[in-house]
mmCIF file of C-alpha atoms (C1' of nucleotides) in Angstrom:
data_model
loop_
_atom_site.group_PDB
_atom_site.id
_atom_site.type_symbol
_atom_site.label_atom_id
_atom_site.label_comp_id
_atom_site.label_asym_id
_atom_site.label_seq_id
_atom_site.Cartn_x
_atom_site.Cartn_y
_atom_site.Cartn_z
ATOM 1 C CA MET A 1 45.530 -30.912 1.893
ATOM 2 C CA THR A 2 46.083 -28.437 -0.959
ATOM 3 C CA GLU A 3 47.802 -29.697 -4.104
ATOM 4 C CA LEU A 4 51.195 -28.032 -4.455
ATOM 5 C CA SER A 5 53.028 -27.896 -7.780
ATOM 6 C CA ALA A 6 56.558 -29.338 -7.776
ATOM 7 C CA GLN A 7 57.856 -25.829 -8.208
ATOM 8 C CA ARG A 8 55.885 -24.623 -5.379
ATOM 9 C CA ARG A 9 57.107 -27.327 -3.109
ATOM 10 C CA TYR A 10 60.615 -26.567 -4.170
ATOM 11 C CA ALA A 11 60.134 -22.966 -3.222
ATOM 12 C CA GLU A 12 59.141 -24.129 0.243
ATOM 13 C CA ASP A 13 62.160 -26.367 0.440
ATOM 14 C CA ALA A 14 64.415 -23.494 -0.450
ATOM 15 C CA ALA A 15 62.742 -21.386 2.205
ATOM 16 C CA VAL A 16 63.701 -23.920 4.833
ATOM 17 C CA VAL A 17 67.245 -23.978 3.756
ATOM 18 C CA LEU A 18 67.545 -20.255 3.597
ATOM 19 C CA SER A 19 65.778 -19.709 6.875
ATOM 20 C CA GLY A 20 68.673 -21.678 8.422
ATOM 21 C CA LEU A 21 70.886 -18.804 7.441
ATOM 22 C CA GLY A 22 68.628 -16.337 9.324
ATOM 23 C CA LEU A 23 66.986 -15.051 6.191
ATOM 24 C CA PRO A 24 63.146 -14.386 5.998
ATOM 25 C CA PRO A 25 61.083 -17.328 4.666
ATOM 26 C CA ALA A 26 59.598 -15.126 1.907
ATOM 27 C CA TYR A 27 63.120 -14.450 0.638
ATOM 28 C CA GLY A 28 63.790 -18.202 0.288
ATOM 29 C CA LYS A 29 60.479 -18.854 -1.323
ATOM 30 C CA LEU A 30 61.016 -16.207 -3.909
ATOM 31 C CA LEU A 31 64.496 -17.470 -4.706
ATOM 32 C CA GLY A 32 63.378 -21.090 -4.910
ATOM 33 C CA TRP A 33 60.540 -20.307 -7.186
ATOM 34 C CA LEU A 34 62.826 -18.168 -9.438
ATOM 35 C CA LEU A 35 65.235 -21.027 -9.652
ATOM 36 C CA VAL A 36 62.741 -23.492 -11.159
ATOM 37 C CA CYS A 37 60.018 -21.450 -12.745
ATOM 38 C CA ASP A 38 59.308 -21.508 -16.421
ATOM 39 C CA PRO A 39 59.903 -19.189 -18.031
ATOM 40 C CA PRO A 40 62.860 -18.093 -15.756
ATOM 41 C CA TRP A 41 61.409 -14.515 -15.443
ATOM 42 C CA GLN A 42 58.403 -13.695 -13.451
ATOM 43 C CA THR A 43 56.407 -10.708 -12.775
ATOM 44 C CA SER A 44 55.454 -9.550 -9.207
ATOM 45 C CA SER A 45 51.899 -10.635 -9.666
ATOM 46 C CA GLN A 46 53.071 -14.057 -10.935
ATOM 47 C CA LEU A 47 55.267 -14.421 -7.921
ATOM 48 C CA ALA A 48 52.545 -13.287 -5.563
ATOM 49 C CA GLU A 49 49.968 -15.694 -6.952
ATOM 50 C CA GLY A 50 52.393 -18.566 -7.385
ATOM 51 C CA LEU A 51 53.662 -18.388 -3.987
ATOM 52 C CA GLY A 52 50.636 -17.038 -2.059
ATOM 53 C CA LEU A 53 52.385 -13.938 -0.863
ATOM 54 C CA SER A 54 51.090 -10.472 -0.644
ATOM 55 C CA LYS A 55 52.267 -7.715 -3.091
ATOM 56 C CA GLY A 56 54.008 -6.053 -0.225
ATOM 57 C CA SER A 57 56.024 -9.204 0.702
ATOM 58 C CA VAL A 58 56.945 -9.784 -2.943
ATOM 59 C CA SER A 59 58.109 -6.161 -3.268
ATOM 60 C CA THR A 60 60.247 -6.202 -0.084
ATOM 61 C CA GLY A 61 61.551 -9.766 -0.713
ATOM 62 C CA MET A 62 62.541 -8.939 -4.283
ATOM 63 C CA ARG A 63 64.321 -5.777 -3.259
ATOM 64 C CA LEU A 64 66.424 -7.847 -0.875
ATOM 65 C CA LEU A 65 67.244 -10.418 -3.680
ATOM 66 C CA GLU A 66 68.119 -7.595 -5.983
ATOM 67 C CA THR A 67 70.375 -5.708 -3.631
ATOM 68 C CA SER A 68 72.082 -8.898 -2.594
ATOM 69 C CA GLY A 69 72.782 -9.447 -6.240
ATOM 70 C CA LEU A 70 70.901 -12.660 -6.720
ATOM 71 C CA ALA A 71 68.132 -11.319 -8.981
ATOM 72 C CA ARG A 72 67.742 -8.579 -11.524
ATOM 73 C CA ARG A 73 64.942 -6.900 -13.273
ATOM 74 C CA VAL A 74 64.272 -7.654 -16.916
ATOM 75 C CA PRO A 75 61.714 -5.821 -19.136
ATOM 76 C CA VAL A 76 58.763 -7.608 -20.458
ATOM 77 C CA PRO A 77 57.709 -6.718 -23.974
ATOM 78 C CA GLY A 78 53.925 -6.574 -23.782
ATOM 79 C CA HIS A 79 53.686 -5.803 -20.155
ATOM 80 C CA ARG A 80 53.620 -2.740 -17.980
ATOM 81 C CA GLY A 81 56.547 -2.734 -15.518
ATOM 82 C CA HIS A 82 59.121 -5.444 -15.313
ATOM 83 C CA ALA A 83 59.844 -9.056 -14.396
ATOM 84 C CA TYR A 84 62.557 -10.573 -12.223
ATOM 85 C CA GLU A 85 64.992 -13.359 -12.974
ATOM 86 C CA VAL A 86 67.881 -15.045 -11.198
ATOM 87 C CA ARG A 87 71.245 -13.871 -12.557
ATOM 88 C CA PRO A 88 73.019 -16.831 -14.000
ATOM 89 C CA ASP A 89 76.248 -15.695 -12.480
ATOM 90 C CA ALA A 90 74.618 -14.716 -9.105
ATOM 91 C CA ILE A 91 76.417 -17.102 -6.981
ATOM 92 C CA ILE A 92 79.851 -16.075 -8.357
ATOM 93 C CA ARG A 93 79.233 -12.430 -7.744
ATOM 94 C CA ILE A 94 78.154 -13.056 -4.251
ATOM 95 C CA ALA A 95 80.894 -15.473 -3.361
ATOM 96 C CA ALA A 96 83.611 -13.284 -4.786
ATOM 97 C CA ASP A 97 82.667 -10.420 -2.443
ATOM 98 C CA ALA A 98 84.922 -10.970 0.514
ATOM 99 C CA THR A 99 83.646 -8.029 2.511
ATOM 100 C CA LYS A 100 81.615 -10.561 4.592
ATOM 101 C CA PHE A 101 84.806 -11.791 6.153
ATOM 102 C CA ARG A 102 86.162 -8.271 6.725
ATOM 103 C CA ALA A 103 83.604 -7.745 9.507
ATOM 104 C CA PHE A 104 84.959 -10.789 11.352
ATOM 105 C CA ARG A 105 88.593 -10.011 10.857
ATOM 106 C CA GLU A 106 87.964 -6.503 12.169
ATOM 107 C CA LEU A 107 86.119 -7.939 15.136
ATOM 108 C CA MET A 108 89.082 -10.007 16.021
ATOM 109 C CA GLU A 109 91.404 -7.059 15.498
ATOM 110 C CA HIS A 110 89.213 -5.015 17.844
ATOM 111 C CA GLY A 111 89.419 -7.841 20.330
ATOM 112 C CA LEU A 112 93.209 -7.839 20.263
ATOM 113 C CA ALA A 113 93.095 -4.067 21.073
ATOM 114 C CA VAL A 114 90.773 -4.762 23.961
ATOM 115 C CA VAL A 115 93.074 -7.399 25.467
ATOM 116 C CA GLY A 116 96.100 -5.154 25.182
ATOM 117 C CA GLY A 117 97.633 -5.979 21.806
ATOM 118 C CA GLU A 118 99.273 -8.638 19.767
ATOM 119 C CA ASP A 119 101.756 -9.632 22.456
ATOM 120 C CA ALA A 120 99.562 -9.804 25.488
ATOM 121 C CA PRO A 121 99.567 -13.226 26.997
ATOM 122 C CA GLY A 122 96.602 -15.603 26.389
ATOM 123 C CA THR A 123 95.583 -14.127 23.024
ATOM 124 C CA GLU A 124 96.270 -17.081 20.834
ATOM 125 C CA ARG A 125 92.619 -17.678 20.183
ATOM 126 C CA LEU A 126 92.185 -14.118 18.913
ATOM 127 C CA ARG A 127 95.288 -14.158 16.758
ATOM 128 C CA VAL A 128 94.419 -17.347 15.118
ATOM 129 C CA MET A 129 91.050 -16.212 14.220
ATOM 130 C CA ARG A 130 92.295 -12.885 13.003
ATOM 131 C CA ASP A 131 94.869 -14.510 10.785
ATOM 132 C CA PHE A 132 92.403 -17.087 9.633
ATOM 133 C CA TYR A 133 89.886 -14.492 8.478
ATOM 134 C CA ALA A 134 92.662 -12.449 6.782
ATOM 135 C CA PHE A 135 93.684 -15.561 4.940
ATOM 136 C CA ILE A 136 90.164 -16.336 3.788
ATOM 137 C CA GLU A 137 89.627 -12.738 2.827
ATOM 138 C CA ARG A 138 92.690 -12.943 0.646
ATOM 139 C CA GLU A 139 92.095 -16.457 -0.779
ATOM 140 C CA VAL A 140 88.396 -16.591 -1.469
ATOM 141 C CA PRO A 141 88.453 -14.175 -4.432
ATOM 142 C CA LYS A 142 91.286 -16.282 -5.923
ATOM 143 C CA LEU A 143 89.335 -19.390 -5.395
ATOM 144 C CA VAL A 144 86.311 -17.949 -7.260
ATOM 145 C CA GLU A 145 88.454 -16.856 -10.062
ATOM 146 C CA ARG A 146 89.725 -20.367 -10.375
ATOM 147 C CA PHE A 147 86.166 -21.715 -10.505
ATOM 148 C CA GLU A 148 85.321 -19.194 -13.287
ATOM 149 C CA ALA A 149 88.418 -20.123 -15.304
ATOM 150 C CA GLU A 150 87.859 -23.950 -14.973
ATOM 151 C CA TYR A 151 84.178 -23.584 -15.585
ATOM 152 C CA THR A 152 84.156 -21.455 -18.588
ATOM 153 C CA GLY A 153 86.901 -23.561 -19.989
ATOM 154 C CA LYS A 154 85.021 -26.881 -19.652
ATOM 155 C CA GLY A 155 81.570 -26.394 -21.001
ATOM 156 C CA ASP A 156 80.265 -23.052 -22.022
ATOM 157 C CA GLY A 157 76.890 -21.607 -22.721
ATOM 158 C CA ASP A 158 73.465 -22.935 -22.082
ATOM 159 C CA GLY A 159 71.317 -24.965 -24.490
ATOM 160 C CA MET B 1 74.179 5.184 31.786
ATOM 161 C CA THR B 2 75.879 2.275 33.422
ATOM 162 C CA GLU B 3 79.561 1.959 33.093
ATOM 163 C CA LEU B 4 80.594 -0.997 30.850
ATOM 164 C CA SER B 5 83.970 -2.553 30.941
ATOM 165 C CA ALA B 6 85.830 -2.842 27.665
ATOM 166 C CA GLN B 7 85.318 -6.541 27.746
ATOM 167 C CA ARG B 8 81.643 -6.155 28.269
ATOM 168 C CA ARG B 9 81.352 -3.664 25.402
ATOM 169 C CA TYR B 10 83.254 -6.013 23.211
ATOM 170 C CA ALA B 11 80.805 -8.791 24.048
ATOM 171 C CA GLU B 12 77.987 -6.540 22.899
ATOM 172 C CA ASP B 13 79.807 -5.739 19.599
ATOM 173 C CA ALA B 14 80.393 -9.352 18.933
ATOM 174 C CA ALA B 15 76.652 -10.018 19.593
ATOM 175 C CA VAL B 16 75.703 -7.472 16.991
ATOM 176 C CA VAL B 17 77.982 -9.137 14.352
ATOM 177 C CA LEU B 18 76.758 -12.663 15.153
ATOM 178 C CA SER B 19 73.216 -11.606 15.198
ATOM 179 C CA GLY B 20 73.749 -10.544 11.605
ATOM 180 C CA LEU B 21 74.251 -14.252 10.863
ATOM 181 C CA GLY B 22 70.923 -15.133 12.456
ATOM 182 C CA LEU B 23 72.307 -16.280 15.810
ATOM 183 C CA PRO B 24 70.844 -15.432 19.185
ATOM 184 C CA PRO B 25 72.351 -12.392 20.857
ATOM 185 C CA ALA B 26 73.275 -14.271 23.969
ATOM 186 C CA TYR B 27 75.376 -16.650 21.829
ATOM 187 C CA GLY B 28 77.374 -13.719 20.522
ATOM 188 C CA LYS B 29 77.734 -12.072 23.867
ATOM 189 C CA LEU B 30 79.200 -15.304 25.395
ATOM 190 C CA LEU B 31 81.581 -15.846 22.494
ATOM 191 C CA GLY B 32 82.731 -12.188 22.598
ATOM 192 C CA TRP B 33 83.349 -12.267 26.365
ATOM 193 C CA LEU B 34 85.197 -15.526 26.135
ATOM 194 C CA LEU B 35 87.403 -14.230 23.429
ATOM 195 C CA VAL B 36 88.678 -11.263 25.516
ATOM 196 C CA CYS B 37 88.277 -12.318 29.205
ATOM 197 C CA ASP B 38 91.125 -12.875 31.510
ATOM 198 C CA PRO B 39 91.676 -15.564 32.464
ATOM 199 C CA PRO B 40 90.469 -17.149 29.170
ATOM 200 C CA TRP B 41 88.236 -19.656 31.065
ATOM 201 C CA GLN B 42 85.102 -18.690 32.888
ATOM 202 C CA THR B 43 82.588 -20.452 34.919
ATOM 203 C CA SER B 44 78.873 -20.239 34.349
ATOM 204 C CA SER B 45 78.385 -17.792 37.214
ATOM 205 C CA GLN B 46 81.253 -15.583 36.012
ATOM 206 C CA LEU B 47 79.582 -15.511 32.553
ATOM 207 C CA ALA B 48 76.210 -14.864 34.007
ATOM 208 C CA GLU B 49 77.443 -12.010 36.258
ATOM 209 C CA GLY B 50 79.810 -10.520 33.675
ATOM 210 C CA LEU B 51 77.273 -10.372 30.959
ATOM 211 C CA GLY B 52 74.063 -9.827 32.900
ATOM 212 C CA LEU B 53 72.462 -12.967 31.684
ATOM 213 C CA SER B 54 70.366 -15.517 33.615
ATOM 214 C CA LYS B 55 71.784 -18.913 34.424
ATOM 215 C CA GLY B 56 69.413 -20.481 31.982
ATOM 216 C CA SER B 57 70.628 -18.384 29.110
ATOM 217 C CA VAL B 58 74.302 -19.138 29.923
ATOM 218 C CA SER B 59 73.484 -22.817 30.047
ATOM 219 C CA THR B 60 71.646 -22.839 26.793
ATOM 220 C CA GLY B 61 74.014 -20.415 24.936
ATOM 221 C CA MET B 62 77.150 -22.419 26.079
ATOM 222 C CA ARG B 63 75.705 -25.629 25.005
ATOM 223 C CA LEU B 64 75.242 -24.154 21.588
ATOM 224 C CA LEU B 65 78.821 -22.899 21.506
ATOM 225 C CA GLU B 66 80.013 -26.319 22.706
ATOM 226 C CA THR B 67 78.123 -28.184 19.975
ATOM 227 C CA SER B 68 79.091 -25.873 17.311
ATOM 228 C CA GLY B 69 82.675 -26.628 18.294
ATOM 229 C CA LEU B 70 83.724 -23.134 19.304
ATOM 230 C CA ALA B 71 84.046 -23.568 23.041
ATOM 231 C CA ARG B 72 84.912 -26.518 25.372
ATOM 232 C CA ARG B 73 84.755 -27.297 29.082
ATOM 233 C CA VAL B 74 87.837 -27.248 31.161
ATOM 234 C CA PRO B 75 88.193 -28.511 34.673
ATOM 235 C CA VAL B 76 88.832 -25.930 37.415
ATOM 236 C CA PRO B 77 91.142 -27.104 40.303
ATOM 237 C CA GLY B 78 89.547 -25.653 43.474
ATOM 238 C CA HIS B 79 86.082 -25.488 42.039
ATOM 239 C CA ARG B 80 82.966 -27.700 41.747
ATOM 240 C CA GLY B 81 81.912 -28.126 38.186
ATOM 241 C CA HIS B 82 83.685 -26.718 35.186
ATOM 242 C CA ALA B 83 84.630 -23.612 33.247
ATOM 243 C CA TYR B 84 84.506 -22.828 29.565
ATOM 244 C CA GLU B 85 87.007 -21.589 27.109
ATOM 245 C CA VAL B 86 87.263 -20.753 23.413
ATOM 246 C CA ARG B 87 89.147 -23.511 21.643
ATOM 247 C CA PRO B 88 92.226 -21.911 20.057
ATOM 248 C CA ASP B 89 91.667 -24.023 16.975
ATOM 249 C CA ALA B 90 87.889 -23.393 16.930
ATOM 250 C CA ILE B 91 87.728 -21.495 13.695
ATOM 251 C CA ILE B 92 89.688 -24.084 11.767
ATOM 252 C CA ARG B 93 87.624 -26.927 12.979
ATOM 253 C CA ILE B 94 84.446 -25.110 11.970
ATOM 254 C CA ALA B 95 85.715 -23.864 8.599
ATOM 255 C CA ALA B 96 87.033 -27.244 7.530
ATOM 256 C CA ASP B 97 83.522 -28.792 7.984
ATOM 257 C CA ALA B 98 82.211 -28.504 4.407
ATOM 258 C CA THR B 99 78.757 -30.069 5.261
ATOM 259 C CA LYS B 100 77.354 -26.550 5.331
ATOM 260 C CA PHE B 101 77.703 -26.465 1.516
ATOM 261 C CA ARG B 102 76.240 -29.789 0.932
ATOM 262 C CA ALA B 103 72.851 -28.610 1.856
ATOM 263 C CA PHE B 104 73.069 -25.996 -0.930
ATOM 264 C CA ARG B 105 74.495 -28.304 -3.460
ATOM 265 C CA GLU B 106 71.659 -30.835 -2.755
ATOM 266 C CA LEU B 107 69.046 -28.068 -3.018
ATOM 267 C CA MET B 108 70.398 -27.215 -6.527
ATOM 268 C CA GLU B 109 70.435 -30.778 -7.515
ATOM 269 C CA HIS B 110 66.934 -31.204 -6.327
ATOM 270 C CA GLY B 111 66.060 -28.108 -8.393
ATOM 271 C CA LEU B 112 67.525 -29.640 -11.473
ATOM 272 C CA ALA B 113 65.321 -32.794 -10.963
ATOM 273 C CA VAL B 114 62.243 -30.476 -10.581
ATOM 274 C CA VAL B 115 62.840 -28.631 -13.785
ATOM 275 C CA GLY B 116 63.370 -31.871 -15.677
ATOM 276 C CA GLY B 117 67.100 -32.671 -15.517
ATOM 277 C CA GLU B 118 70.486 -31.493 -16.542
ATOM 278 C CA ASP B 119 69.526 -30.921 -20.130
ATOM 279 C CA ALA B 120 66.316 -29.193 -19.893
ATOM 280 C CA PRO B 121 66.359 -25.681 -21.415
ATOM 281 C CA GLY B 122 66.814 -22.595 -19.170
ATOM 282 C CA THR B 123 68.689 -24.394 -16.391
ATOM 283 C CA GLU B 124 71.858 -22.531 -16.586
ATOM 284 C CA ARG B 125 71.387 -20.826 -13.280
ATOM 285 C CA LEU B 126 70.789 -24.136 -11.534
ATOM 286 C CA ARG B 127 73.757 -25.801 -13.063
ATOM 287 C CA VAL B 128 76.166 -22.996 -12.347
ATOM 288 C CA MET B 129 75.104 -22.947 -8.705
ATOM 289 C CA ARG B 130 75.252 -26.667 -8.354
ATOM 290 C CA ASP B 131 78.697 -26.872 -9.888
ATOM 291 C CA PHE B 132 79.808 -23.887 -7.844
ATOM 292 C CA TYR B 133 78.847 -25.483 -4.554
ATOM 293 C CA ALA B 134 80.288 -28.763 -5.508
ATOM 294 C CA PHE B 135 83.621 -26.874 -6.207
ATOM 295 C CA ILE B 136 83.509 -25.108 -2.917
ATOM 296 C CA GLU B 137 82.684 -28.310 -1.070
ATOM 297 C CA ARG B 138 85.796 -29.897 -2.609
ATOM 298 C CA GLU B 139 88.114 -26.941 -2.234
ATOM 299 C CA VAL B 140 87.398 -25.451 1.210
ATOM 300 C CA PRO B 141 88.847 -28.363 3.070
ATOM 301 C CA LYS B 142 92.036 -27.973 1.019
ATOM 302 C CA LEU B 143 92.101 -24.238 1.632
ATOM 303 C CA VAL B 144 91.858 -24.790 5.431
ATOM 304 C CA GLU B 145 94.646 -27.398 5.286
ATOM 305 C CA ARG B 146 96.799 -24.802 3.430
ATOM 306 C CA PHE B 147 96.250 -22.295 6.138
ATOM 307 C CA GLU B 148 97.201 -24.745 8.816
ATOM 308 C CA ALA B 149 100.354 -25.661 6.994
ATOM 309 C CA GLU B 150 101.392 -22.120 6.466
ATOM 310 C CA TYR B 151 100.428 -21.019 9.894
ATOM 311 C CA THR B 152 102.071 -23.587 12.044
ATOM 312 C CA GLY B 153 105.124 -23.169 9.844
ATOM 313 C CA LYS B 154 105.375 -19.470 10.343
ATOM 314 C CA GLY B 155 104.979 -18.622 13.993
ATOM 315 C CA ASP B 156 104.092 -21.374 16.436
ATOM 316 C CA GLY B 157 102.816 -21.402 19.942
ATOM 317 C CA ASP B 158 101.448 -18.698 22.155
ATOM 318 C CA GLY B 159 103.554 -16.536 24.495
ATOM 319 C "C1'" DC C 1 42.969 14.419 -19.084
ATOM 320 C "C1'" DC C 2 41.145 10.389 -17.035
ATOM 321 C "C1'" DA C 3 41.343 5.654 -15.932
ATOM 322 C "C1'" DA C 4 43.593 1.539 -14.849
ATOM 323 C "C1'" DA C 5 47.538 -1.164 -13.834
ATOM 324 C "C1'" DC C 6 51.516 -1.573 -11.278
ATOM 325 C "C1'" DG C 7 54.558 -1.065 -7.723
ATOM 326 C "C1'" DT C 8 56.171 0.836 -3.228
ATOM 327 C "C1'" DT C 9 55.772 2.095 1.565
ATOM 328 C "C1'" DC C 10 54.297 1.673 6.154
ATOM 329 C "C1'" DA C 11 51.392 0.949 10.270
ATOM 330 C "C1'" DA C 12 49.244 -2.734 12.622
ATOM 331 C "C1'" DG C 13 48.753 -7.400 13.642
ATOM 332 C "C1'" DA C 14 50.536 -12.130 13.435
ATOM 333 C "C1'" DA C 15 54.066 -15.248 14.172
ATOM 334 C "C1'" DG C 16 58.118 -16.847 15.933
ATOM 335 C "C1'" DT C 17 62.227 -16.570 18.798
ATOM 336 C "C1'" DT C 18 64.800 -15.608 22.920
ATOM 337 C "C1'" DC C 19 65.264 -14.910 27.815
ATOM 338 C "C1'" DT C 20 64.162 -15.466 32.330
ATOM 339 C "C1'" DG C 21 63.080 -17.612 36.746
ATOM 340 C "C1'" DA C 22 61.644 -21.250 39.348
ATOM 341 C "C1'" DA C 23 61.717 -26.138 39.926
ATOM 342 C "C1'" DC C 24 64.457 -29.873 39.687
ATOM 343 C "C1'" DC C 25 68.659 -33.042 39.585
ATOM 344 C "C1'" DA C 26 73.462 -34.279 40.633
ATOM 345 C "C1'" DA C 27 77.770 -34.138 43.150
ATOM 346 C "C1'" DG C 28 80.771 -33.254 46.811
ATOM 347 C "C1'" DA C 29 81.679 -31.440 51.756
ATOM 348 C "C1'" DG C 30 80.992 -31.863 56.493
ATOM 349 C "C1'" DC D 1 72.964 -38.692 55.689
ATOM 350 C "C1'" DT D 2 72.120 -33.970 54.976
ATOM 351 C "C1'" DC D 3 73.242 -29.572 53.284
ATOM 352 C "C1'" DT D 4 75.141 -26.599 49.988
ATOM 353 C "C1'" DT D 5 76.625 -25.381 45.571
ATOM 354 C "C1'" DG D 6 76.531 -25.758 40.640
ATOM 355 C "C1'" DG D 7 73.936 -26.928 36.515
ATOM 356 C "C1'" DT D 8 70.073 -28.058 33.495
ATOM 357 C "C1'" DT D 9 65.379 -27.822 31.912
ATOM 358 C "C1'" DC D 10 61.187 -25.824 30.547
ATOM 359 C "C1'" DA D 11 56.878 -23.013 30.661
ATOM 360 C "C1'" DG D 12 55.692 -18.485 30.252
ATOM 361 C "C1'" DA D 13 56.812 -13.516 29.590
ATOM 362 C "C1'" DA D 14 59.136 -10.174 26.797
ATOM 363 C "C1'" DC D 15 60.761 -9.068 22.645
ATOM 364 C "C1'" DT D 16 61.823 -9.002 17.821
ATOM 365 C "C1'" DT D 17 60.859 -9.926 13.166
ATOM 366 C "C1'" DC D 18 57.920 -10.908 9.331
ATOM 367 C "C1'" DT D 19 53.753 -10.420 6.772
ATOM 368 C "C1'" DT D 20 49.802 -8.277 5.341
ATOM 369 C "C1'" DG D 21 46.680 -4.922 3.509
ATOM 370 C "C1'" DA D 22 45.463 -0.434 2.615
ATOM 371 C "C1'" DA D 23 46.882 4.124 1.119
ATOM 372 C "C1'" DC D 24 49.656 6.533 -2.116
ATOM 373 C "C1'" DG D 25 52.699 7.631 -6.073
ATOM 374 C "C1'" DT D 26 53.814 6.764 -11.062
ATOM 375 C "C1'" DT D 27 53.382 5.470 -15.672
ATOM 376 C "C1'" DT D 28 50.961 3.997 -19.780
ATOM 377 C "C1'" DG D 29 47.057 3.638 -22.850
ATOM 378 C "C1'" DG D 30 42.804 5.490 -24.427
#
DNA sequence: CCAAACGTTCAAGAAGTTCTGAACCAAGAG
DNA sequence: CTCTTGGTTCAGAACTTCTTGAACGTTTGG
């Protein structure tokens, strides 16, 4: 049994959780590692070595993390290239984006069209879902705003 | 090119959307079909024939839909066995279940333990996420309740 | 201008997941 | 009791996705 650092084990745990959402394991490992590493920014080689992943996997995985808004590049003074870090506000940026729900609402609207419209009989299930997703789409951004307001009001800034 | 009914095409569309969440295509097809079929309840054989799936796939897929709370069995008068239908309140039951978020909150709490606790330096990213998920876990059930209240208040009952 | 480091891309292989089909079980009709 | 129908399970086939590793740009330092 190889000795795994606590950080490394954490990365594996994160991979398991994220896999549950249908995401690639490498994506979860990278995110988990970036959440607990010290310092909080890491170069590609550090990530590859730390997690036992190939350069290619790190490159692909980090692009995914970047485009999904969870990570960003930061310059490293005495180093060629860049490092990555998790954006402190990552979760807020992602949660506030309600376009995820739009796909579902549209699917339900499309469904209503298929069955013959709003008033066709036996369409309750579709209407409830459509209305629910529309509601969520409207309310989630508000909810996130409320979090931001309450949060920055309470305790601000890191150590 | 084989002719596909509008319902069948809708099932395929649903499969694409649901696959995006990491779910098996068969699961999405079954759900899509059950959302637009007429009558709204269908036996296993109807599902298998309608969707071009094997009996086995229908059985497995429908169990998944049942355990996830989206579909339920209904008796069929002149028929051996049962049929399936989408629960009209499916989405509400599923959305109100906030345990999905608990896994994430716990992952963040675990992360804080790994980095040395609440007050360790450079833990803003973890604390923000932990607090955000805790907030969501608390607020989502309330949000769903609000939807139910507003919805049943507005227009009730099907045709 | 050359060399070295760094990062990206992509084809091929590895790994994992999903689907099928046949065997099996259960329940009701005759 | 036996036959038929409906349903479930599971091993293997088919398929999809992920990861690797090598080739290729690009940039910086000497």
